[in-house]
Coordinates of C-alpha atoms and ligand atoms in Angstrom, one line a residue:
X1 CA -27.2 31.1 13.8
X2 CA -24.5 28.4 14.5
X3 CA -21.8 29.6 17.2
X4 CA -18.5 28.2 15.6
X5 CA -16.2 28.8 18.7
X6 CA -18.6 26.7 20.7
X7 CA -17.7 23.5 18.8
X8 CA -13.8 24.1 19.2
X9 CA -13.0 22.2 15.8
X10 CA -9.8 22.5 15.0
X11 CA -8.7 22.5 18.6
X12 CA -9.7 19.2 19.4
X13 CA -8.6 17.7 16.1
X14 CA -5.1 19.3 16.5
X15 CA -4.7 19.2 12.6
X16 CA -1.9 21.3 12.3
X17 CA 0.2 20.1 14.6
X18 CA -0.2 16.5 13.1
X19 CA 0.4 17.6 9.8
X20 CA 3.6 19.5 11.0
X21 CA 4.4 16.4 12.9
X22 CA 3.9 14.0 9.6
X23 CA 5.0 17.0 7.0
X24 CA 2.0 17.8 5.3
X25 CA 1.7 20.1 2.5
X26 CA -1.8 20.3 2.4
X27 CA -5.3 18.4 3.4
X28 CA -8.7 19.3 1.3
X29 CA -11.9 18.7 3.0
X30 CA -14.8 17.8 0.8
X31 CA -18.4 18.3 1.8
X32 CA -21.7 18.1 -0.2
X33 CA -24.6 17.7 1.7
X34 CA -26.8 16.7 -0.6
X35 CA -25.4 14.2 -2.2
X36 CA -24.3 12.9 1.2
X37 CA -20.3 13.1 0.5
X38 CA -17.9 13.7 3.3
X39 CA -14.2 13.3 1.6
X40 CA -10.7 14.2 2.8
X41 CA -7.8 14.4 0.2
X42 CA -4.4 14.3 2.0
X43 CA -1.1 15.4 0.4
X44 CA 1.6 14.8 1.7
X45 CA 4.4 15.4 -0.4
X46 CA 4.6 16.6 -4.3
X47 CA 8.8 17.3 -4.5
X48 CA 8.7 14.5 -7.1
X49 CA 5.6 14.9 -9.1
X50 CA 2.2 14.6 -8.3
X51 CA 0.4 13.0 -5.5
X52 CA -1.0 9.7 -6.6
X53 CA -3.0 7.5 -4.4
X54 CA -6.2 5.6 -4.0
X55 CA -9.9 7.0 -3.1
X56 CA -10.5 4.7 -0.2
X57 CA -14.6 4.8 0.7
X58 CA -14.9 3.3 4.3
X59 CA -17.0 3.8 7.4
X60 CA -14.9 5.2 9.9
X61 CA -15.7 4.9 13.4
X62 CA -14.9 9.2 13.7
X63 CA -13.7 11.8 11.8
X64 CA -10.5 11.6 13.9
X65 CA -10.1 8.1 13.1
X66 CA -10.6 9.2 9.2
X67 CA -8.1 12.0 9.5
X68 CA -5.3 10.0 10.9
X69 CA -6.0 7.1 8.2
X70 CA -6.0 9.2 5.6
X71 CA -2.5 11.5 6.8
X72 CA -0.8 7.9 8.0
X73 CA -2.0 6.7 4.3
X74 CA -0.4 9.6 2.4
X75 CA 3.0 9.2 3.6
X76 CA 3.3 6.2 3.2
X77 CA 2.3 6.6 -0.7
X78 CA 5.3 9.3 -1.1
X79 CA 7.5 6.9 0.2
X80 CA 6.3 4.3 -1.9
X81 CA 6.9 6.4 -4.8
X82 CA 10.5 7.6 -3.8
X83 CA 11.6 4.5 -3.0
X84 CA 10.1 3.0 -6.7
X85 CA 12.3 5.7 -8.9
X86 CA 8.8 7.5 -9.5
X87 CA 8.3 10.7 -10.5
X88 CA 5.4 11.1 -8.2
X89 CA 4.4 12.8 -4.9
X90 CA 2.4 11.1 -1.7
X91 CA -1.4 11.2 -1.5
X92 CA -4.3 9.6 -0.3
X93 CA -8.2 10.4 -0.5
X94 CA -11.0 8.7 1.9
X95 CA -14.4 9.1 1.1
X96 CA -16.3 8.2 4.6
X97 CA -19.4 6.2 5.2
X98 CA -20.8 2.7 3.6
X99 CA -20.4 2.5 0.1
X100 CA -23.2 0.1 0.2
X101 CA -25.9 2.5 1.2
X102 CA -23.7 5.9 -0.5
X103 CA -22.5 4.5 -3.7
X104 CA -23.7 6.6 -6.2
X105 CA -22.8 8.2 -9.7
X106 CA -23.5 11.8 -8.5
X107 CA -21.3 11.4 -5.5
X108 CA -18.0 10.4 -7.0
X109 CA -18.9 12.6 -10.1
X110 CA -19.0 15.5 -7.4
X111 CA -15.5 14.2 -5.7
X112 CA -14.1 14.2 -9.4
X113 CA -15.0 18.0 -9.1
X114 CA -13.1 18.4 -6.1
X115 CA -9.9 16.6 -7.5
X116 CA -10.5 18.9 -10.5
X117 CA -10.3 21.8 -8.1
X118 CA -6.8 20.5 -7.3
X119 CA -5.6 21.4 -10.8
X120 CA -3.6 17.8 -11.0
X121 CA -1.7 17.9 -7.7
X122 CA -3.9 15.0 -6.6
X123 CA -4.7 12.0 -9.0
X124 CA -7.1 9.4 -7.5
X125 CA -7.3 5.3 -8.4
X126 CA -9.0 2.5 -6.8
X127 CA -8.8 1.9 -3.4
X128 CA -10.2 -0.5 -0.5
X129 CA -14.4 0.4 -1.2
X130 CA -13.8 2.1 -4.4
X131 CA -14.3 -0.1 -7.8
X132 CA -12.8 0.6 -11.4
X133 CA -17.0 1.5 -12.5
X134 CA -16.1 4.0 -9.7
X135 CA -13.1 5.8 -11.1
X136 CA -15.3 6.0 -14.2
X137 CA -17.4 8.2 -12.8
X138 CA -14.8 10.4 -11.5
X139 CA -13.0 10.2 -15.0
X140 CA -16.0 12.3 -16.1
X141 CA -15.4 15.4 -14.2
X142 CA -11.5 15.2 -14.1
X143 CA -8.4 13.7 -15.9
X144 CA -6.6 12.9 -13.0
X145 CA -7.8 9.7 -12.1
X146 CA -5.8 6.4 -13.2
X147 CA -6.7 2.9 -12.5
X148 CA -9.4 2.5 -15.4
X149 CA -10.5 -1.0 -17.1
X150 CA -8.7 -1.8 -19.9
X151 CA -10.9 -1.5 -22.9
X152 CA -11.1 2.3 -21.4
X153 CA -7.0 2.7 -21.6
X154 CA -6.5 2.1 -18.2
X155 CA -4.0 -0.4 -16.6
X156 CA -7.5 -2.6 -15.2
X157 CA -6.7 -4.8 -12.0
X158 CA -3.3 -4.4 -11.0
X159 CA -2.4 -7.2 -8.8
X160 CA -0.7 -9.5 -10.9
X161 CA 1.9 -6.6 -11.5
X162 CA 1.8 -6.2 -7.5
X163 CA 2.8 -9.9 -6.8
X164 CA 5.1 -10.0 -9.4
X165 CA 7.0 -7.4 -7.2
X166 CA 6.3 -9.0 -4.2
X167 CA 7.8 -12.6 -5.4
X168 CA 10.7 -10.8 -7.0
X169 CA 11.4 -8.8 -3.9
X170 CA 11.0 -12.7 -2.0
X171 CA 13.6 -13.8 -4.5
X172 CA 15.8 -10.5 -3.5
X173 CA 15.9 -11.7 -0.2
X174 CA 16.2 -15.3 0.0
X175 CA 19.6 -14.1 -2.2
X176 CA 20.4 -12.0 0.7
X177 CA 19.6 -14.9 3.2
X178 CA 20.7 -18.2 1.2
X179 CA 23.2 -16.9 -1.2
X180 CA 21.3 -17.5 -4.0
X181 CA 17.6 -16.2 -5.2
X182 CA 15.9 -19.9 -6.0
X183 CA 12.9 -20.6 -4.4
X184 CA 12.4 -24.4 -5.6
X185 CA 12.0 -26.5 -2.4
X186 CA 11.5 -23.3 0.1
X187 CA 8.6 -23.1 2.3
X188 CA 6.4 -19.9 2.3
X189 CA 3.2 -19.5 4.1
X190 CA 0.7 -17.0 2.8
X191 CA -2.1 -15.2 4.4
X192 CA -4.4 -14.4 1.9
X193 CA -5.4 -15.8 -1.1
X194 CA -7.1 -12.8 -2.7
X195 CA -6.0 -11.0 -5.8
X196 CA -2.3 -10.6 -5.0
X197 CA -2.0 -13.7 -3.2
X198 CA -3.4 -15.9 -5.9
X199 CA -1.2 -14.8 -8.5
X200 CA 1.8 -14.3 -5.9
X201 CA 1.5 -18.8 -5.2
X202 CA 1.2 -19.0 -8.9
X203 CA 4.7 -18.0 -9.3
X204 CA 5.9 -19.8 -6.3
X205 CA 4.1 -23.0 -7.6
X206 CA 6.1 -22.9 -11.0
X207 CA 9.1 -22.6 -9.3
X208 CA 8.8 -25.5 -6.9
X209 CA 8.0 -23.7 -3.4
X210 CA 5.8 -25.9 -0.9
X211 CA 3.1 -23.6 -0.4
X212 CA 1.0 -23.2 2.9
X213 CA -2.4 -21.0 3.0
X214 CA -5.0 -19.3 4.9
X215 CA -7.5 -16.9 4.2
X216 CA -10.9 -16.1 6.2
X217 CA -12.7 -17.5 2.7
X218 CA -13.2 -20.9 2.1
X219 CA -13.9 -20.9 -1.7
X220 CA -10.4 -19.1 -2.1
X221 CA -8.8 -21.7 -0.2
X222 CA -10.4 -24.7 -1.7
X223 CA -9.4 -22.9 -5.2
X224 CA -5.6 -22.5 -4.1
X225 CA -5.6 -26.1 -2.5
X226 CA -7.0 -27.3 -6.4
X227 CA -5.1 -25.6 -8.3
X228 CA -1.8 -25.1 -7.0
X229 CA -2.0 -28.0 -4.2
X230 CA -1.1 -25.5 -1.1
X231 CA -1.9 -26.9 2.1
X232 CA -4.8 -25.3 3.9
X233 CA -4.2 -24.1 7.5
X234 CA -5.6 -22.3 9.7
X235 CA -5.7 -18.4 10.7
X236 CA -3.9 -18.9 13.9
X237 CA -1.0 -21.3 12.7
X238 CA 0.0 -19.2 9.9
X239 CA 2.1 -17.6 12.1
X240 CA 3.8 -20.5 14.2
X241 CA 4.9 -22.6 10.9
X242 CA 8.3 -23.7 10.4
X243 CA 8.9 -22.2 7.3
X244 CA 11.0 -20.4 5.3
X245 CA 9.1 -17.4 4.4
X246 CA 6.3 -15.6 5.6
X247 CA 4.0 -14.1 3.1
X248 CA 1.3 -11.7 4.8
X249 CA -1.0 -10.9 1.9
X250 CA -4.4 -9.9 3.9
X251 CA -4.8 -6.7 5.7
X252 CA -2.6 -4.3 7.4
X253 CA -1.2 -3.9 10.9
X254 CA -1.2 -7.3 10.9
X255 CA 2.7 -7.7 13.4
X256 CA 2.5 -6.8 16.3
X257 CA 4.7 -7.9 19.8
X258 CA 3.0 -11.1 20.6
X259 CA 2.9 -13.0 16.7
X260 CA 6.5 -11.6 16.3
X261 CA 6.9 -13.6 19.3
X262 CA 5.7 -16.8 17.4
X263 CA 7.1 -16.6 14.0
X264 CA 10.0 -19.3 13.0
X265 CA 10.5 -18.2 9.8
X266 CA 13.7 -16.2 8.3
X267 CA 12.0 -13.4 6.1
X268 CA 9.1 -11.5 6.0
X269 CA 7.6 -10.3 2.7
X270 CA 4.3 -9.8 1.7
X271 CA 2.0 -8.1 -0.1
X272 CA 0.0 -6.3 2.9
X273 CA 0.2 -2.5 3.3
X274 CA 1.5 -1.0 6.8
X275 CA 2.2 -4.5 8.0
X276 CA 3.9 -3.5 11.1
X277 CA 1.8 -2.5 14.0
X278 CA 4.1 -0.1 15.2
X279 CA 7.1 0.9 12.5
X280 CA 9.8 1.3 14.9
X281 CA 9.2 -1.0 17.9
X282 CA 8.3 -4.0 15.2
X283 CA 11.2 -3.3 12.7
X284 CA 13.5 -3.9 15.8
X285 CA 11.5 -6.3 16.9
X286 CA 11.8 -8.4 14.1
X287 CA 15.7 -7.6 13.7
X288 CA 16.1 -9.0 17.1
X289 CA 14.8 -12.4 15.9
X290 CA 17.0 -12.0 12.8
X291 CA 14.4 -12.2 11.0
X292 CA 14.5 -10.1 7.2
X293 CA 11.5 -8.1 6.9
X294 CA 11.1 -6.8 3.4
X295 CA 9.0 -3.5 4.1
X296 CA 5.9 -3.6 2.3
X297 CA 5.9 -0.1 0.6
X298 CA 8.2 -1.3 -1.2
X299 CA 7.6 -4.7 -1.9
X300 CA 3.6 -4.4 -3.1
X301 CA 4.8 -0.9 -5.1
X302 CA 3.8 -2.7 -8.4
X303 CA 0.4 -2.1 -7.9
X304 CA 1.5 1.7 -8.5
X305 CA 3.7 1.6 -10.7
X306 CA 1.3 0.3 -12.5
X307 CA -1.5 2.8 -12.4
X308 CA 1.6 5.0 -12.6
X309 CA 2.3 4.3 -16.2
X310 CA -1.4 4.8 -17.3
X311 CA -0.5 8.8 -17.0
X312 CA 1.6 8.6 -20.1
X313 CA -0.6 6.0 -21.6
X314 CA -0.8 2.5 -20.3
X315 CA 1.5 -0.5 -21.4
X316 CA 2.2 -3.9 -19.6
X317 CA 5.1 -4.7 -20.6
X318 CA 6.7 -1.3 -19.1
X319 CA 4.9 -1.8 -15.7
X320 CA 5.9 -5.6 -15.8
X321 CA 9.5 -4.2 -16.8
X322 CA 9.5 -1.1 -14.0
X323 CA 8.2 -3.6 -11.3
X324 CA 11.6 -5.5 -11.6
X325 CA 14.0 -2.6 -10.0
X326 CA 12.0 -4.5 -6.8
X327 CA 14.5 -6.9 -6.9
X328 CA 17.4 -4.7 -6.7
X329 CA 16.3 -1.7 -4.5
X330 CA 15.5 -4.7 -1.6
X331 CA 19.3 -5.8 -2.2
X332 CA 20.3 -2.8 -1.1
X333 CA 17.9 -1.9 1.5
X334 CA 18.9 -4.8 3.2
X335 CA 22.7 -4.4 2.3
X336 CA 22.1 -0.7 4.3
X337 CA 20.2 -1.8 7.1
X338 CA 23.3 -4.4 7.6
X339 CA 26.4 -2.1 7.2
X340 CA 24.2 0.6 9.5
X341 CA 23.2 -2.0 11.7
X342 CA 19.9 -0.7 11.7
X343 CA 16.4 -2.4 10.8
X344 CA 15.3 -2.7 7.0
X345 CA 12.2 -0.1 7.5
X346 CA 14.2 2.7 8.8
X347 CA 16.9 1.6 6.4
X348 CA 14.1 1.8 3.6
X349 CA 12.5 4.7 4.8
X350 CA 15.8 6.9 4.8
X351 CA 16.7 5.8 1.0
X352 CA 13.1 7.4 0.1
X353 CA 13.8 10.5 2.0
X354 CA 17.1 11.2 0.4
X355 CA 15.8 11.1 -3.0
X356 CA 13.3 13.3 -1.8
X357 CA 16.0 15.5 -0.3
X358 CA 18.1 15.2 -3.4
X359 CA 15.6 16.1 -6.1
X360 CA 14.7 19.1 -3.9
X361 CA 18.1 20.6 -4.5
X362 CA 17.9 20.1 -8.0
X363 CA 15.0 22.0 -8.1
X364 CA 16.6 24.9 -6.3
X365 CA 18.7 25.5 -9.0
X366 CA 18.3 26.5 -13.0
Ligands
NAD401 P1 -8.2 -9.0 -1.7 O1 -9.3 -8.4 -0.9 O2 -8.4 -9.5 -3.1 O3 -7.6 -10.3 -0.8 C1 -7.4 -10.3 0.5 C2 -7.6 -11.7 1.0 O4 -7.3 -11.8 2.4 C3 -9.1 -12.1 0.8 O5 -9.1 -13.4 0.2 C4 -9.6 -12.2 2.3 O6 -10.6 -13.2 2.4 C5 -8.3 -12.5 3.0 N1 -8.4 -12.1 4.4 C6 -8.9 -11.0 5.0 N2 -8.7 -11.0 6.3 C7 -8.0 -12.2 6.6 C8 -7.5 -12.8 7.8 N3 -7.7 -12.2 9.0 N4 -6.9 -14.0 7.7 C9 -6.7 -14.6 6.5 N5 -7.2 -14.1 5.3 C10 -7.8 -12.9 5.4 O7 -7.0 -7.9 -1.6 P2 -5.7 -7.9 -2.5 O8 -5.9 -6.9 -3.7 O9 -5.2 -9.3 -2.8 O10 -4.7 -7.2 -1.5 C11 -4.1 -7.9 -0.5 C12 -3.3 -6.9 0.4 O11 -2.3 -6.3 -0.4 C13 -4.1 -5.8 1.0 O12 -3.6 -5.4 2.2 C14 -3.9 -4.6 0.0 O13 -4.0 -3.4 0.6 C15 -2.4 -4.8 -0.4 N6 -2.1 -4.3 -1.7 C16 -2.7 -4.7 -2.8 C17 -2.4 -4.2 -4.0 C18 -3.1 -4.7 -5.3 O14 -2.5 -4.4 -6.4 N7 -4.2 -5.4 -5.2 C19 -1.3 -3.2 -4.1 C20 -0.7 -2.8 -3.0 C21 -1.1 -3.4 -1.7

């Protein structure tokens, strides 16, 4: 017999305080032991609609460390969707261990189950470990999963819509900095040459930026340097150019105090989720240094708008076309966080809670 007060669970995990803290409305723990999956669904927030977010598989270090990820990654997705206009609530999944050794069909079939369970509240996609073959799988135990290939009806790989945002919402603020939006003969320097950050330099390249690159793989640099002739630098000078824009397009978390310290540029804006190591202390941060960060959940939103439009039956054109309100919701973000003197984030970050706020009230009534 197993003596559950002995291992003091929730106690040391403190879960409902950090989901009071963070405004949770509810967290689903998933366990088959069998099959070998361990899976946590986080919502955060479904006043607007359901919560839609990735399924991302990784191999956490602990369970705490998959908890906060996956509550930290929830918010942020309902305030990606308030700030994009969407009808759509804040959510997150993590799956944890290697999806090397764990990838199976049984074990995503058997987390479809569990989103099932949820009755719609939650609707997976692709994530960081997960694949489009994966969401497949989960597509045959529950409709609410978008991010499917193409020939299936699904939206298939959507970071060319995600760096169309992210260049429009580059344009947006070179506008706000310059005057006027033209990126021919500005310098941007992009970390990351993956699938955003390919197709971001693409656009830049047509318009006549001088691009600069860097990215931990050498066959996506030599490809960028061929085809787009960006000039290859390396992981540590990225941040110290002299250049107009910065574009982080690799991972997250990736400003913290001392490469603030080093950056020259006038504008942030990038394709990277939760860019800034520490929200408040880095949005001032960079303010200081008057430089114009362009926060990232709103910037790289294309991505979800465009798994976003598969739930009423995918078309391009409509993502390409929802992706451009970008452009204008960064004019204004950055118009607020001027009149309130205040940094673009927290400026950001209050325009998403006030719709949230707003379409609460209409709720309340008939
Ligand atoms: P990706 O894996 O295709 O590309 C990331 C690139 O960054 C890779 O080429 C990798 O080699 C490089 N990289 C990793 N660490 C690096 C480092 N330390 N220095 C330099 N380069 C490094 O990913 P992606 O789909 O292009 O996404 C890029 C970023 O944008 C990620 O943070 C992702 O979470 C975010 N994002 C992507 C989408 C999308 O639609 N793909 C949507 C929203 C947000």
């Amino acid at each position: 017999m197993i003596d559950i007060k002995e291992k003091n669970i929730l106690n040391d995990a403190r879960i409902f305080s950090t989901m009071a803290e963070l405004e949770h409305e509810q967290i689903m723990f998933c366990n088959d032991n069998e099959i070998g999956l361990k899976a946590i669904i986080a919502i955060h927030n479904t006043v607007l609609g359901p919560g839609l977010g990735g399924t991302r598989f990784y191999n956490y270090q602990s369970e705490s460390d998959a908890i906060r990820d996956v509550l930290r990654l929830s918010r942020g997705m309902t305030y990606k969707a308030s700030i994009s206009g969407l009808n759509l609530g804040g959510a997150k999944a993590i799956i944890i261990g290697d999806p090397n050794k764990l990838r199976s069909e049984v074990l995503f079939r058997k987390f479809g189950r569990f989103i099932e369970n949820l009755n719609g509240k939650y609707i997976t996609a692709e994530d960081v470990g997960t694949t489009t073959g994966d969401m497949e799988y989960i597509s045959m135990e529950t409709s609410h999963v978008v991010g499917l290939p193409e020939i299936k009806g699904g939206g298939g790989d959507p970071s060319p819509v995600t760096a169309y945002g992210v260049y429009l919402g580059m344009k947006a603020a070179a506008k706000h900095v310059y005057g006027n939006d033209s990126l021919k003969d500005k310098t941007v320097a992009v970390q990351g040459i993956g699938k955003v950050g390919y197709n971001l330099i693409e656009r830049l390249h047509k318009e006549g930026a001088k691009i600069y690159i860097t990215d931990i793989n050498d066959g996506n640099v030599k490809r960028a340097v061929a085809d787009f002739g960006a000039i290859s630098v390396s992981n540590e000078d990225i941040f110290e150019l002299n250049v107009d824009i910065f574009a982080p397009c690799a991972m997250g978390a990736i400003l913290n105090s001392s490469n603030i310290n080093k950056l020259k540029c006038s504008i942030v804006a990038g394709a990277a989720n939760n860019q800034l190591e520490n929200e408040e202390e880095h949005g001032m941060m960079l303010k200081s240094k008057n430089i114009i960060y362009i926060p990232d959940f709103l910037i790289n939103a294309g991505g979800l708008i465009n798994v976003y439009s598969e739930v009423n039956g995918y078309n391009k054109k409509i993502a390409f076309d929802q992706t451009e309100k970008i452009y204008q919701t960064t004019l204004d973000i950055l118009q607020k966080a001027q009149n309130e003197n205040t940094h673009t984030q927290r400026a950001a970050i209050a325009i998403a809670e006030n719709r949230i706020k707003q379409v609460m009230l209409l709720k309340s009534t008939i």
